[in-house]
Amino acid sequence: MTKPTTTTASKRQPCNVAIFVSGSGTNCENIIRYFQDSLLVHVALVLSNKSDAYALVRAERLNVPTVVVSKAEFGKADEVLKILDEHHIDFIVLAGFLLMIPDYLIQSYHRRMINLHPALLPKFGGKGMYGHHVHEAVKAAGETETGFTVHWVSSVCDGGEIIAQFRTPLLPSDSVDDIAEKEHQLEMKHFPQVIEQVVREFLEENRISGS
């Protein structure tokens, strides 16, 4: 009997993903748990610019390697790229990461780095628009809906090409905290699925191109 030939698909390794995060890491943990048994995505690293970010604790509890890179260190291309290379990182997901992404990283991970923004871009984006600042702006503007945006990372803050958006209605009586909670629930439900789809497309394009 002839031994079956192993297909390219069966040889394919999962995509090694790094999550960049600055805060408590609820999204980070949600993403890790979503992909724990995945053959498509392997969360290989959680990187934070803050040593006290609770996301690091969450990752360590789930046996994901972590690293802290200060703001000053983040500007050193050789050091950061070496860390990513050591963990064989194919793709980067920004999930509440508050540092501006330097050009060297944008170039090295072109179309391989996505960001979640807690508003419906192009509204409420740009410098200073993060966390509760966004939800406060949504409330002040009297918006009737909110949501989140996933986009490619570019040199323009929150200006990269939009990949997906998810929306939820707001009531006039909703407080800033209510708005934040409604938006966060959307993230928890949909963000891992967007990552999964984007990575699948990335792997398929990579397979076709042979790169």
Short mmCIF file of C-alpha atoms in Angstrom, two decimals, residues 10-193:
data_model
loop_
_atom_site.label_atom_id
_atom_site.label_comp_id
_atom_site.label_asym_id
_atom_site.label_seq_id
_atom_site.Cartn_x
_atom_site.Cartn_y
_atom_site.Cartn_z
CA SER A 10 -1.58 19.38 7.28
CA LYS A 11 2.00 20.60 7.50
CA ARG A 12 0.95 24.18 8.11
CA GLN A 13 1.77 25.50 11.54
CA PRO A 14 -0.63 27.82 13.36
CA CYS A 15 -0.03 31.54 13.07
CA ASN A 16 1.96 32.82 16.03
CA VAL A 17 0.23 35.92 17.36
CA ALA A 18 1.50 38.49 19.84
CA ILE A 19 -1.02 40.56 21.80
CA PHE A 20 0.11 44.05 22.79
CA VAL A 21 -1.74 45.45 25.80
CA SER A 22 -1.36 48.19 28.41
CA GLY A 23 -4.19 47.58 30.86
CA SER A 24 -6.23 44.97 32.69
CA GLY A 25 -6.41 42.63 29.73
CA THR A 26 -9.99 41.39 29.63
CA ASN A 27 -9.79 41.32 25.83
CA CYS A 28 -6.38 39.70 26.02
CA GLU A 29 -7.67 36.87 28.21
CA ASN A 30 -10.74 36.47 26.03
CA ILE A 31 -8.57 36.11 22.93
CA ILE A 32 -6.23 33.61 24.59
CA ARG A 33 -9.14 31.46 25.77
CA TYR A 34 -10.86 31.63 22.39
CA PHE A 35 -7.79 30.22 20.63
CA GLN A 36 -6.63 27.72 23.27
CA ASP A 37 -7.52 24.72 21.13
CA SER A 38 -7.16 26.39 17.75
CA LEU A 39 -5.14 24.89 14.92
CA LEU A 40 -5.18 28.27 13.19
CA VAL A 41 -3.96 30.74 15.83
CA HIS A 42 -1.42 30.31 18.61
CA VAL A 43 -1.09 33.18 21.08
CA ALA A 44 2.67 33.01 21.50
CA LEU A 45 3.36 36.22 23.43
CA VAL A 46 1.73 39.00 25.43
CA LEU A 47 3.72 42.22 25.39
CA SER A 48 3.01 45.21 27.62
CA ASN A 49 4.62 48.59 28.14
CA LYS A 50 3.56 48.51 31.80
CA SER A 51 5.03 46.10 34.31
CA ASP A 52 1.91 46.34 36.49
CA ALA A 53 -0.57 45.65 33.70
CA TYR A 54 -2.95 42.97 34.95
CA ALA A 55 -2.99 41.52 31.45
CA LEU A 56 0.40 40.00 32.27
CA VAL A 57 -1.07 38.12 35.22
CA ARG A 58 -3.94 36.87 33.09
CA ALA A 59 -1.55 35.65 30.39
CA GLU A 60 0.79 33.93 32.84
CA ARG A 61 -2.13 32.08 34.42
CA LEU A 62 -2.95 30.74 30.97
CA ASN A 63 0.68 29.76 30.33
CA VAL A 64 1.33 32.39 27.68
CA PRO A 65 4.84 33.95 27.71
CA THR A 66 4.95 37.63 28.64
CA VAL A 67 7.42 40.46 28.25
CA VAL A 68 7.53 44.07 29.43
CA VAL A 69 8.94 46.67 27.05
CA SER A 70 9.11 50.21 28.39
CA LYS A 71 8.26 53.25 26.29
CA ALA A 72 11.97 54.01 25.88
CA GLU A 73 12.77 50.43 24.92
CA PHE A 74 9.89 50.36 22.45
CA GLY A 75 11.74 52.91 20.36
CA LYS A 76 14.69 50.55 19.88
CA ALA A 77 13.93 48.60 16.74
CA ASP A 78 16.63 45.96 17.12
CA GLU A 79 15.57 45.03 20.65
CA VAL A 80 11.85 44.79 19.95
CA LEU A 81 12.23 42.94 16.65
CA LYS A 82 14.60 40.51 18.35
CA ILE A 83 11.95 39.72 20.98
CA LEU A 84 9.33 39.15 18.32
CA ASP A 85 11.72 37.02 16.28
CA GLU A 86 12.60 34.89 19.31
CA HIS A 87 8.92 34.07 19.72
CA HIS A 88 8.45 33.55 15.95
CA ILE A 89 5.71 36.16 15.80
CA ASP A 90 3.81 36.23 12.51
CA PHE A 91 1.02 38.62 13.45
CA ILE A 92 0.34 41.35 16.04
CA VAL A 93 -2.96 42.24 17.69
CA LEU A 94 -3.24 45.52 19.60
CA ALA A 95 -5.83 45.17 22.35
CA GLY A 96 -5.76 48.30 24.47
CA PHE A 97 -2.13 49.16 23.75
CA LEU A 98 -1.56 52.85 24.48
CA LEU A 99 1.79 53.57 22.84
CA MET A 100 2.04 54.89 19.31
CA ILE A 101 3.41 52.21 17.00
CA PRO A 102 6.79 53.25 15.54
CA ASP A 103 7.45 53.18 11.82
CA TYR A 104 9.92 50.30 12.03
CA LEU A 105 7.20 48.01 13.42
CA ILE A 106 4.59 49.19 10.93
CA GLN A 107 7.00 48.42 8.10
CA SER A 108 8.11 45.06 9.51
CA TYR A 109 4.53 43.93 10.12
CA HIS A 110 2.81 45.57 7.17
CA ARG A 111 -0.70 44.06 6.85
CA ARG A 112 0.18 41.84 9.78
CA MET A 113 -0.88 44.13 12.63
CA ILE A 114 -4.42 45.10 13.62
CA ASN A 115 -5.87 47.37 16.28
CA LEU A 116 -9.16 47.53 18.15
CA HIS A 117 -10.59 51.01 18.69
CA PRO A 118 -13.59 51.41 21.03
CA ALA A 119 -15.62 53.67 18.73
CA LEU A 120 -17.00 53.78 15.22
CA LEU A 121 -14.14 55.33 13.31
CA PRO A 122 -13.59 57.82 11.82
CA LYS A 123 -15.53 59.34 14.72
CA PHE A 124 -13.80 59.66 18.08
CA GLY A 125 -10.36 58.60 16.91
CA GLY A 126 -6.90 60.10 17.03
CA LYS A 127 -4.55 61.29 19.73
CA GLY A 128 -5.98 61.15 23.24
CA MET A 129 -8.97 59.08 22.18
CA TYR A 130 -8.67 55.91 24.25
CA GLY A 131 -10.55 54.19 27.04
CA HIS A 132 -13.09 56.28 28.92
CA HIS A 133 -12.10 59.38 26.95
CA VAL A 134 -13.78 57.81 23.92
CA HIS A 135 -16.97 56.90 25.76
CA GLU A 136 -17.16 60.35 27.35
CA ALA A 137 -16.91 61.90 23.89
CA VAL A 138 -19.64 59.60 22.56
CA LYS A 139 -21.92 60.63 25.44
CA ALA A 140 -21.17 64.32 25.03
CA ALA A 141 -21.98 64.13 21.31
CA GLY A 142 -25.39 62.61 22.00
CA GLU A 143 -24.71 59.62 19.76
CA THR A 144 -27.53 57.14 19.26
CA GLU A 145 -25.15 54.23 18.73
CA THR A 146 -21.62 53.17 19.53
CA GLY A 147 -19.41 50.23 18.76
CA PHE A 148 -15.87 49.24 17.94
CA THR A 149 -13.63 49.22 14.90
CA VAL A 150 -10.89 46.81 13.88
CA HIS A 151 -8.40 48.34 11.46
CA TRP A 152 -4.97 47.79 10.00
CA VAL A 153 -2.28 49.73 11.83
CA SER A 154 -0.75 52.57 9.83
CA SER A 155 1.42 55.59 10.54
CA VAL A 156 -1.75 57.66 11.11
CA CYS A 157 -3.22 57.23 14.60
CA ASP A 158 -6.49 55.27 14.19
CA GLY A 159 -6.25 55.98 10.46
CA GLY A 160 -5.56 52.58 8.98
CA GLU A 161 -7.93 50.82 6.62
CA ILE A 162 -11.04 49.58 8.41
CA ILE A 163 -11.50 45.80 8.51
CA ALA A 164 -14.73 45.47 10.51
CA GLN A 165 -17.13 47.43 12.68
CA PHE A 166 -19.80 46.32 15.14
CA ARG A 167 -22.57 48.55 16.50
CA THR A 168 -24.98 48.73 19.40
CA PRO A 169 -27.78 51.25 20.04
CA LEU A 170 -27.61 53.75 22.87
CA LEU A 171 -30.35 55.25 24.99
CA PRO A 172 -30.40 58.92 26.03
CA SER A 173 -30.37 57.69 29.62
CA ASP A 174 -27.15 55.66 29.17
CA SER A 175 -24.29 56.87 31.36
CA VAL A 176 -20.66 56.85 30.26
CA ASP A 177 -20.23 53.59 32.15
CA ASP A 178 -23.27 52.13 30.39
CA ILE A 179 -21.82 53.10 27.02
CA ALA A 180 -18.47 51.56 27.96
CA GLU A 181 -20.12 48.31 29.03
CA LYS A 182 -22.25 48.01 25.90
CA GLU A 183 -19.21 48.59 23.71
CA HIS A 184 -17.08 46.17 25.73
CA GLN A 185 -19.63 43.39 25.37
CA LEU A 186 -19.39 43.80 21.60
CA GLU A 187 -15.61 43.43 21.81
CA MET A 188 -15.82 40.27 23.86
CA LYS A 189 -18.30 38.70 21.45
CA HIS A 190 -16.82 39.70 18.11
CA PHE A 191 -13.12 40.62 18.32
CA PRO A 192 -11.73 37.06 18.50
CA GLN A 193 -13.83 36.12 15.47
#
